[in-house]
Short mmCIF file of N, CA and C in Angstrom, two decimals:
data_model
loop_
_atom_site.label_atom_id
_atom_site.label_comp_id
_atom_site.label_asym_id
_atom_site.label_seq_id
_atom_site.Cartn_x
_atom_site.Cartn_y
_atom_site.Cartn_z
N LEU V 1 53.47 55.44 87.12
CA LEU V 1 53.25 54.41 87.31
C LEU V 1 53.28 53.66 88.58
N GLN V 2 54.55 54.57 89.19
CA GLN V 2 55.05 54.13 90.48
C GLN V 2 53.71 54.31 91.73
N TYR V 3 53.27 55.56 91.50
CA TYR V 3 51.96 55.80 92.16
C TYR V 3 50.80 55.09 92.31
N ILE V 4 50.79 54.90 91.05
CA ILE V 4 49.53 54.10 91.02
C ILE V 4 49.76 52.44 91.42
N ARG V 5 50.94 52.17 91.20
CA ARG V 5 51.24 50.70 91.78
C ARG V 5 51.32 50.64 93.68
N ALA V 6 51.82 52.01 93.97
CA ALA V 6 51.67 52.34 95.25
C ALA V 6 50.41 51.88 96.09
N HIS V 7 49.35 52.36 95.01
CA HIS V 7 48.05 52.35 95.60
C HIS V 7 47.31 50.88 95.42
N ARG V 8 47.68 50.28 94.71
CA ARG V 8 47.33 48.93 94.33
C ARG V 8 47.87 47.97 95.50
N VAL V 9 49.20 48.30 95.63
CA VAL V 9 49.94 47.39 96.57
C VAL V 9 49.90 47.83 97.99
N MET V 10 49.92 49.03 98.26
CA MET V 10 50.10 49.56 99.59
C MET V 10 48.72 49.87 100.29
N GLY V 11 47.72 50.38 99.30
CA GLY V 11 46.69 51.24 99.75
C GLY V 11 46.16 50.60 100.90
N SER V 12 45.94 49.48 101.19
CA SER V 12 45.21 48.75 102.41
C SER V 12 46.02 49.04 103.70
N ARG V 13 47.20 49.62 103.44
CA ARG V 13 47.98 49.67 104.65
C ARG V 13 47.39 51.15 105.36
N TYR V 14 46.80 51.95 104.44
CA TYR V 14 46.28 53.16 105.11
C TYR V 14 44.56 52.97 105.48
N SER V 15 44.34 51.59 105.12
CA SER V 15 42.78 51.19 105.57
C SER V 15 42.66 51.42 107.14
N GLN V 16 41.43 51.48 107.58
CA GLN V 16 40.88 51.75 108.55
C GLN V 16 40.56 50.17 109.52
N LEU V 17 41.65 49.42 109.93
CA LEU V 17 41.49 48.02 110.46
C LEU V 17 41.21 48.24 112.07
N ASP V 18 41.01 49.54 112.54
CA ASP V 18 40.36 49.38 113.87
C ASP V 18 39.27 50.02 114.18
N PRO V 19 38.01 49.29 114.09
CA PRO V 19 36.61 49.87 113.97
C PRO V 19 36.43 50.64 115.11
N LEU V 20 37.36 50.20 116.44
CA LEU V 20 36.89 51.27 117.65
C LEU V 20 37.99 52.31 117.39
N LYS V 21 39.00 52.59 116.72
CA LYS V 21 39.50 53.57 116.29
C LYS V 21 40.55 54.06 117.96
N ARG V 22 41.02 52.92 118.14
CA ARG V 22 42.01 52.95 119.49
C ARG V 22 43.52 53.13 119.13
N LEU V 23 43.66 52.87 118.01
CA LEU V 23 45.01 52.70 117.26
C LEU V 23 45.12 54.11 116.25
N GLU V 24 46.29 54.75 116.43
CA GLU V 24 46.51 55.74 115.43
C GLU V 24 47.00 55.46 114.08
N ARG V 25 46.27 55.66 113.27
CA ARG V 25 46.61 55.22 111.37
C ARG V 25 47.90 55.85 111.18
N THR V 26 48.89 55.48 110.48
CA THR V 26 50.29 55.52 110.26
C THR V 26 50.02 55.99 108.83
N PRO V 27 50.17 57.35 108.40
CA PRO V 27 50.27 57.62 107.30
C PRO V 27 51.39 56.79 106.27
N VAL V 28 50.89 56.84 105.36
CA VAL V 28 51.74 55.91 104.20
C VAL V 28 52.53 56.94 103.43
N PRO V 29 53.49 57.35 103.16
CA PRO V 29 54.18 58.70 102.31
C PRO V 29 53.98 58.08 100.68
N GLU V 30 54.15 56.83 100.50
CA GLU V 30 53.97 56.29 99.25
C GLU V 30 52.70 56.52 98.53
N LEU V 31 51.78 57.15 99.17
CA LEU V 31 50.28 57.24 98.59
C LEU V 31 49.86 58.59 98.24
N GLU V 32 50.88 59.43 98.44
CA GLU V 32 51.02 60.58 98.08
C GLU V 32 52.17 61.01 96.76
N LEU V 33 51.18 61.84 96.12
CA LEU V 33 51.94 62.30 94.83
C LEU V 33 53.52 63.46 95.36
N SER V 34 53.39 63.81 96.26
CA SER V 34 54.50 64.57 96.45
C SER V 34 55.90 63.49 97.03
N TYR V 35 55.59 62.11 97.52
CA TYR V 35 56.71 61.27 97.73
C TYR V 35 57.35 61.03 96.53
N TYR V 36 56.89 61.11 95.19
CA TYR V 36 57.44 60.73 93.98
C TYR V 36 58.08 62.09 93.29
N GLY V 37 57.82 63.09 94.05
CA GLY V 37 58.39 64.27 93.78
C GLY V 37 57.31 65.12 92.52
N LEU V 38 56.02 64.38 92.85
CA LEU V 38 55.09 65.06 92.03
C LEU V 38 54.15 66.15 92.54
N THR V 39 53.83 67.26 91.72
CA THR V 39 52.97 68.27 92.31
C THR V 39 52.15 68.37 91.40
N ASP V 40 50.96 69.53 91.41
CA ASP V 40 49.75 69.74 90.83
C ASP V 40 50.45 70.12 89.42
N ALA V 41 51.67 70.70 89.24
CA ALA V 41 52.29 71.38 88.00
C ALA V 41 52.53 69.99 87.15
N ASP V 42 52.89 68.90 87.78
CA ASP V 42 53.18 67.65 87.05
C ASP V 42 51.98 67.17 86.22
N ILE V 43 50.99 67.29 87.12
CA ILE V 43 49.71 66.58 86.36
C ILE V 43 49.52 67.50 85.09
N GLN V 44 49.36 68.91 85.53
CA GLN V 44 49.17 69.58 84.16
C GLN V 44 50.22 69.55 83.22
N ARG V 45 51.24 69.13 83.51
CA ARG V 45 52.14 68.85 82.28
C ARG V 45 51.89 67.63 81.65
N ILE V 46 51.55 66.69 82.32
CA ILE V 46 50.73 65.76 81.82
C ILE V 46 49.82 65.89 80.59
N GLU V 47 48.93 66.83 81.43
CA GLU V 47 47.70 67.26 80.66
C GLU V 47 48.00 67.65 79.42
N SER V 48 49.21 68.79 79.41
CA SER V 48 49.71 69.51 78.33
C SER V 48 50.37 68.45 77.36
N LEU V 49 50.97 67.59 77.61
CA LEU V 49 51.69 66.46 76.61
C LEU V 49 50.64 65.66 75.88
N LEU V 50 49.55 65.26 76.72
CA LEU V 50 48.67 64.67 76.15
C LEU V 50 47.83 65.60 74.95
N LYS V 51 47.83 66.79 75.25
CA LYS V 51 46.96 67.64 74.37
C LYS V 51 48.04 67.69 73.15
N GLN V 52 49.33 68.24 73.49
CA GLN V 52 50.12 68.26 72.42
C GLN V 52 50.27 67.55 71.34
N HIS V 53 50.24 66.17 71.96
CA HIS V 53 50.35 64.77 71.12
C HIS V 53 49.04 64.14 70.63
N ASP V 54 47.76 65.11 70.71
CA ASP V 54 46.50 64.82 70.49
C ASP V 54 46.16 63.48 70.87
N VAL V 55 46.34 63.41 72.09
CA VAL V 55 46.29 61.86 72.86
C VAL V 55 45.21 62.41 74.08
N GLN V 56 44.10 61.41 73.96
CA GLN V 56 42.90 61.51 74.69
C GLN V 56 42.63 60.37 75.66
N LEU V 57 42.57 60.51 76.96
CA LEU V 57 42.82 59.16 77.52
C LEU V 57 41.28 59.19 77.96
N SER V 58 40.73 57.75 77.43
CA SER V 58 39.30 57.56 77.71
C SER V 58 39.05 56.58 79.15
N SER V 59 39.98 55.76 79.57
CA SER V 59 39.69 54.95 80.40
C SER V 59 40.94 54.67 81.28
N CYS V 60 40.69 54.14 82.51
CA CYS V 60 41.70 53.88 83.43
C CYS V 60 41.38 52.90 84.54
N ASN V 61 41.96 52.03 85.04
CA ASN V 61 41.96 51.38 86.20
C ASN V 61 42.49 51.75 87.24
N ILE V 62 41.52 51.99 88.37
CA ILE V 62 41.57 52.55 89.66
C ILE V 62 41.31 51.64 91.02
N LEU V 63 41.48 50.30 90.77
CA LEU V 63 41.44 49.27 91.64
C LEU V 63 42.17 49.61 92.79
N SER V 64 41.54 49.68 94.15
CA SER V 64 42.02 50.22 95.20
C SER V 64 41.68 49.15 96.59
N GLY V 65 41.00 48.10 96.05
CA GLY V 65 40.80 47.36 97.32
C GLY V 65 39.29 47.18 97.47
N ASN V 66 38.70 46.91 98.35
CA ASN V 66 37.22 46.53 98.88
C ASN V 66 36.51 47.59 99.36
N PRO V 67 35.74 48.38 98.59
CA PRO V 67 35.09 49.55 98.74
C PRO V 67 34.18 49.37 100.32
N LEU V 68 34.06 48.10 101.01
CA LEU V 68 33.29 48.14 102.10
C LEU V 68 34.26 48.84 103.10
N ASP V 69 35.40 48.99 103.05
CA ASP V 69 36.13 49.85 103.50
C ASP V 69 36.22 51.18 103.26
N PRO V 70 35.94 52.04 104.34
CA PRO V 70 35.58 53.58 103.79
C PRO V 70 37.32 54.18 103.71
N ASN V 71 38.38 53.61 104.09
CA ASN V 71 39.19 54.44 103.57
C ASN V 71 39.60 53.87 102.23
N VAL V 72 39.08 52.89 101.55
CA VAL V 72 39.26 52.46 100.26
C VAL V 72 38.50 53.43 99.71
N VAL V 73 37.16 53.62 99.87
CA VAL V 73 36.20 54.75 99.35
C VAL V 73 37.06 55.98 99.32
N GLU V 74 37.58 56.72 100.14
CA GLU V 74 38.46 57.61 100.03
C GLU V 74 39.53 57.73 98.94
N VAL V 75 40.19 56.76 99.09
CA VAL V 75 41.52 56.48 97.97
C VAL V 75 40.80 56.44 96.60
N THR V 76 39.72 55.75 96.46
CA THR V 76 39.07 55.75 95.18
C THR V 76 38.73 56.98 94.59
N ARG V 77 38.03 57.73 95.91
CA ARG V 77 37.36 59.37 95.24
C ARG V 77 38.47 60.09 94.84
N ARG V 78 39.82 59.91 95.33
CA ARG V 78 40.91 60.56 95.13
C ARG V 78 41.44 60.25 93.69
N LYS V 79 41.18 59.12 93.39
CA LYS V 79 41.77 58.48 92.11
C LYS V 79 40.69 58.71 90.70
N LEU V 80 39.20 59.02 91.44
CA LEU V 80 38.27 59.32 90.62
C LEU V 80 38.51 61.04 90.13
N GLU V 81 38.99 61.69 91.05
CA GLU V 81 39.62 63.06 90.99
C GLU V 81 40.87 63.39 90.06
N LEU V 82 41.57 62.51 90.07
CA LEU V 82 42.78 62.37 89.30
C LEU V 82 42.53 61.91 87.57
N ALA V 83 41.78 61.07 87.71
CA ALA V 83 41.14 60.62 86.09
C ALA V 83 40.30 61.40 85.89
N SER V 84 39.49 62.21 86.65
CA SER V 84 38.61 63.51 85.91
C SER V 84 39.69 64.56 85.30
N GLN V 85 40.63 64.76 86.28
CA GLN V 85 41.59 65.76 85.92
C GLN V 85 42.48 65.60 84.48
N LEU V 86 42.55 64.09 84.43
CA LEU V 86 43.27 63.66 83.14
C LEU V 86 42.35 63.66 81.86
N GLY V 87 40.80 63.92 82.20
CA GLY V 87 39.86 63.75 81.09
C GLY V 87 39.26 62.64 80.90
N VAL V 88 39.34 61.42 81.80
CA VAL V 88 38.92 60.17 81.85
C VAL V 88 37.68 60.26 81.90
N THR V 89 36.65 59.27 81.26
CA THR V 89 35.24 59.19 81.47
C THR V 89 34.87 57.86 81.97
N ILE V 90 35.67 56.82 81.63
CA ILE V 90 35.44 55.67 82.33
C ILE V 90 36.27 54.94 83.16
N VAL V 91 36.05 54.46 84.39
CA VAL V 91 37.28 53.86 85.27
C VAL V 91 36.75 52.44 85.53
N VAL V 92 37.58 51.49 85.79
CA VAL V 92 37.56 50.10 86.06
C VAL V 92 37.93 50.18 87.74
N GLY V 93 36.94 49.82 88.86
CA GLY V 93 37.19 49.53 90.15
C GLY V 93 36.53 48.21 90.72
N GLU V 94 36.64 48.08 92.20
CA GLU V 94 36.08 47.19 92.66
C GLU V 94 34.80 47.10 92.98
N ALA V 95 33.94 46.08 93.00
CA ALA V 95 32.75 46.13 93.42
C ALA V 95 32.99 45.68 95.01
N GLY V 96 33.83 44.96 95.23
CA GLY V 96 33.91 44.59 96.62
C GLY V 96 33.04 43.47 97.07
N GLN V 97 33.27 43.07 98.35
CA GLN V 97 32.62 41.98 98.77
C GLN V 97 32.14 42.00 100.29
N ALA V 98 31.37 41.19 100.33
CA ALA V 98 30.66 41.56 102.24
C ALA V 98 30.18 39.87 102.48
N ASN V 99 30.19 39.69 103.94
CA ASN V 99 30.15 38.34 104.43
C ASN V 99 28.82 38.21 105.20
N SER V 100 28.04 39.63 105.29
CA SER V 100 26.86 39.38 106.09
C SER V 100 25.80 40.74 105.58
N ASP V 101 24.74 40.57 106.00
CA ASP V 101 23.70 41.80 105.42
C ASP V 101 24.11 42.80 105.56
N ASP V 102 24.58 43.09 106.91
CA ASP V 102 24.88 44.73 107.28
C ASP V 102 25.91 45.19 106.59
N GLU V 103 27.03 44.10 106.12
CA GLU V 103 28.36 44.59 105.46
C GLU V 103 27.79 44.85 103.97
N LEU V 104 26.71 44.08 103.38
CA LEU V 104 26.32 44.38 102.40
C LEU V 104 25.74 45.84 102.21
N ALA V 105 24.89 46.10 102.96
CA ALA V 105 24.19 47.31 103.13
C ALA V 105 25.28 48.22 103.14
N THR V 106 26.28 48.26 103.65
CA THR V 106 27.26 49.32 103.83
C THR V 106 27.94 49.56 102.59
N LEU V 107 28.35 48.12 102.11
CA LEU V 107 28.91 48.15 100.74
C LEU V 107 28.27 48.78 99.49
N TYR V 108 26.97 48.38 99.37
CA TYR V 108 26.06 49.46 98.68
C TYR V 108 25.99 50.76 98.90
N ARG V 109 25.93 51.01 100.11
CA ARG V 109 26.10 52.66 100.31
C ARG V 109 27.19 53.27 99.91
N HIS V 110 28.36 52.29 100.07
CA HIS V 110 29.63 52.98 99.74
C HIS V 110 29.62 53.31 98.25
N LEU V 111 29.10 52.15 97.49
CA LEU V 111 29.29 52.19 96.13
C LEU V 111 28.52 53.13 95.45
N GLN V 112 27.05 53.62 96.23
CA GLN V 112 26.36 54.62 95.68
C GLN V 112 27.17 55.80 95.87
N GLN V 113 27.76 56.18 96.69
CA GLN V 113 28.71 57.22 97.21
C GLN V 113 29.69 57.56 96.20
N LEU V 114 30.23 56.21 95.60
CA LEU V 114 31.28 56.42 94.83
C LEU V 114 30.79 56.68 93.31
N GLY V 115 29.44 56.24 93.01
CA GLY V 115 28.84 56.48 91.90
C GLY V 115 28.13 57.94 91.88
N ASP V 116 27.55 58.42 93.09
CA ASP V 116 27.41 60.09 93.11
C ASP V 116 28.70 60.91 92.72
N HIS V 117 29.77 60.49 93.34
CA HIS V 117 31.09 61.08 93.02
C HIS V 117 31.45 61.17 91.54
N ALA V 118 31.53 59.95 91.25
CA ALA V 118 31.92 59.87 89.81
C ALA V 118 31.03 60.79 88.78
N ALA V 119 29.69 60.92 89.02
CA ALA V 119 28.75 61.42 88.35
C ALA V 119 29.08 62.73 88.43
N LYS V 120 29.27 63.61 89.73
CA LYS V 120 29.75 64.94 89.38
C LYS V 120 31.05 65.34 88.65
N LEU V 121 31.88 64.14 88.73
CA LEU V 121 32.97 64.35 87.59
C LEU V 121 32.86 64.07 86.25
N GLY V 122 31.46 63.41 85.93
CA GLY V 122 31.17 62.97 84.55
C GLY V 122 32.05 61.83 84.05
N ILE V 123 32.11 60.92 85.45
CA ILE V 123 32.84 59.50 85.10
C ILE V 123 31.72 58.39 85.33
N VAL V 124 32.01 57.36 84.27
CA VAL V 124 31.22 56.06 84.73
C VAL V 124 32.05 54.96 85.34
N TYR V 125 31.79 54.43 86.70
CA TYR V 125 32.62 53.50 87.52
C TYR V 125 32.07 52.24 87.07
N CYS V 126 33.00 51.67 86.47
CA CYS V 126 32.86 50.07 86.15
C CYS V 126 33.08 49.18 86.96
N CYS V 127 32.50 48.14 87.53
CA CYS V 127 33.00 47.33 88.52
C CYS V 127 33.54 46.14 87.93
N GLU V 128 34.34 45.75 88.15
CA GLU V 128 35.44 44.61 87.56
C GLU V 128 34.84 43.37 87.96
N THR V 129 34.77 42.62 87.02
CA THR V 129 34.76 41.05 87.57
C THR V 129 35.48 40.26 88.04
N HIS V 130 35.54 40.77 89.19
CA HIS V 130 36.54 39.94 90.34
C HIS V 130 35.52 39.08 91.56
N PRO V 131 36.35 38.21 92.05
CA PRO V 131 35.47 37.64 93.33
C PRO V 131 34.79 38.70 94.13
N GLY V 132 33.81 38.18 95.01
CA GLY V 132 32.91 39.16 95.28
C GLY V 132 31.57 39.45 94.69
N LEU V 133 31.14 40.44 95.15
CA LEU V 133 29.61 40.87 94.10
C LEU V 133 29.70 40.57 92.78
N CYS V 134 30.86 40.58 91.91
CA CYS V 134 30.68 40.77 90.46
C CYS V 134 31.51 39.57 89.93
N GLN V 135 31.54 38.34 90.88
CA GLN V 135 32.08 37.23 90.43
C GLN V 135 31.28 36.51 89.12
N HIS V 136 30.04 36.53 89.97
CA HIS V 136 28.85 35.48 89.07
C HIS V 136 28.08 36.34 88.40
N PRO V 137 27.53 35.95 87.27
CA PRO V 137 26.21 36.74 86.58
C PRO V 137 25.23 36.99 87.34
N GLN V 138 24.89 36.11 88.30
CA GLN V 138 23.43 36.50 89.16
C GLN V 138 23.93 37.85 90.14
N GLY V 139 25.37 37.69 90.76
CA GLY V 139 25.89 38.65 91.61
C GLY V 139 25.93 39.95 90.72
N MET V 140 26.35 39.99 89.50
CA MET V 140 26.49 41.25 88.81
C MET V 140 24.85 41.70 88.55
N LEU V 141 23.88 41.09 88.17
CA LEU V 141 22.46 41.31 87.74
C LEU V 141 22.14 42.00 89.40
N THR V 142 22.09 41.46 90.02
CA THR V 142 21.60 41.67 91.65
C THR V 142 22.27 42.96 91.92
N LEU V 143 23.42 43.16 91.69
CA LEU V 143 24.22 44.45 92.14
C LEU V 143 23.58 45.60 91.02
N MET V 144 23.63 45.34 89.45
CA MET V 144 22.58 46.58 88.94
C MET V 144 21.56 46.88 89.63
N GLN V 145 20.56 45.77 89.67
CA GLN V 145 19.26 46.05 90.30
C GLN V 145 19.23 46.61 91.37
N GLU V 146 20.45 46.49 92.31
CA GLU V 146 20.34 46.78 93.64
C GLU V 146 20.59 48.72 93.58
N LEU V 147 21.53 48.56 92.99
CA LEU V 147 22.22 50.21 93.09
C LEU V 147 21.45 50.94 92.02
N ALA V 148 21.01 50.42 90.74
CA ALA V 148 20.32 51.19 89.71
C ALA V 148 20.73 52.79 89.73
N HIS V 149 22.14 52.31 89.66
CA HIS V 149 22.75 54.19 89.61
C HIS V 149 23.52 54.24 88.16
N PRO V 150 22.90 55.56 87.43
CA PRO V 150 23.57 55.54 85.81
C PRO V 150 24.94 55.74 85.98
N HIS V 151 25.54 55.85 86.97
CA HIS V 151 27.33 55.81 86.91
C HIS V 151 27.90 54.54 87.56
N ILE V 152 27.22 53.80 87.90
CA ILE V 152 28.10 52.44 87.89
C ILE V 152 27.19 51.46 87.00
N ARG V 153 28.35 50.67 86.38
CA ARG V 153 28.20 49.82 85.37
C ARG V 153 29.24 48.74 85.70
N LEU V 154 29.19 47.50 84.65
CA LEU V 154 29.81 46.57 84.82
C LEU V 154 31.05 46.73 83.76
N ASN V 155 32.27 46.23 84.01
CA ASN V 155 33.54 46.14 83.34
C ASN V 155 33.18 44.59 82.82
N PHE V 156 32.36 44.16 81.98
CA PHE V 156 32.09 42.77 81.58
C PHE V 156 33.23 42.20 80.88
N ASP V 157 34.15 41.60 81.77
CA ASP V 157 35.54 40.96 81.30
C ASP V 157 35.19 39.65 81.30
N THR V 158 35.06 39.10 79.80
CA THR V 158 34.68 37.53 79.78
C THR V 158 36.03 36.71 80.33
N GLY V 159 37.23 37.41 80.27
CA GLY V 159 38.26 36.57 80.64
C GLY V 159 38.21 36.28 81.86
N ASN V 160 38.01 37.08 83.04
CA ASN V 160 37.76 37.20 84.61
C ASN V 160 36.96 36.22 84.67
N LEU V 161 35.53 36.24 83.68
CA LEU V 161 34.44 35.41 84.20
C LEU V 161 34.93 34.08 84.25
N LEU V 162 35.61 33.74 82.99
CA LEU V 162 35.87 32.47 82.73
C LEU V 162 37.05 31.85 83.52
N TYR V 163 37.92 32.77 84.10
CA TYR V 163 39.17 32.70 85.02
C TYR V 163 38.84 32.00 86.45
N PHE V 164 37.51 33.21 87.04
CA PHE V 164 36.99 32.87 88.39
C PHE V 164 35.83 31.96 88.40
N ASN V 165 35.46 31.59 87.35
CA ASN V 165 34.03 30.50 87.50
C ASN V 165 34.33 29.09 86.42
N GLN V 166 34.88 28.24 87.03
CA GLN V 166 35.09 27.06 86.16
C GLN V 166 33.89 26.35 85.71
N ASN V 167 32.60 26.63 86.05
CA ASN V 167 31.67 26.11 85.31
C ASN V 167 30.50 27.21 85.09
N THR V 168 30.73 27.78 84.01
CA THR V 168 29.40 28.73 84.06
C THR V 168 28.29 28.27 83.21
N ASN V 169 28.28 27.14 82.41
CA ASN V 169 27.05 26.42 81.95
C ASN V 169 26.04 27.47 81.23
N GLY V 170 26.85 28.00 80.27
CA GLY V 170 25.90 29.17 79.58
C GLY V 170 25.24 30.30 80.18
N GLU V 171 25.64 30.55 81.71
CA GLU V 171 25.15 31.50 82.09
C GLU V 171 25.53 33.06 81.65
N ILE V 172 26.92 33.06 81.16
CA ILE V 172 27.20 34.33 80.27
C ILE V 172 26.55 34.76 79.39
#
């Protein structure tokens, strides 16, 4: 749980914030399994315990930040791989947000890449209904139409829809 929380809280510290790459990126030890004393053997132990108790994970939350950022895409890819290793077939992640047409094109490309990676792992990536592309019903529809990716779907969270949208006027 600490590892997952670290990615949620500190994942952005490893993000590429210098587009000209003039600054060296500082590694964030808290974002590595080894920081918590965990190894691949520990993951195998978790798998064994799940099997021993006849528990099958079906979904998990892998929120990592805005997939517009290539580093968030890389962190999300690693989380997809871990989810796959644990037998998860559905994950919830960010759809992201963009402030220009160029950023939107990049974001769509990154989401396509995540969808392709999820497909290779047998996972469906469900975009969370958070501010950005999936805050409003029309944005969700546009995203699904633009991507048309069988492994990119929506986590249609009506609680979030009501929370982030004061006046939905029956659009849901």
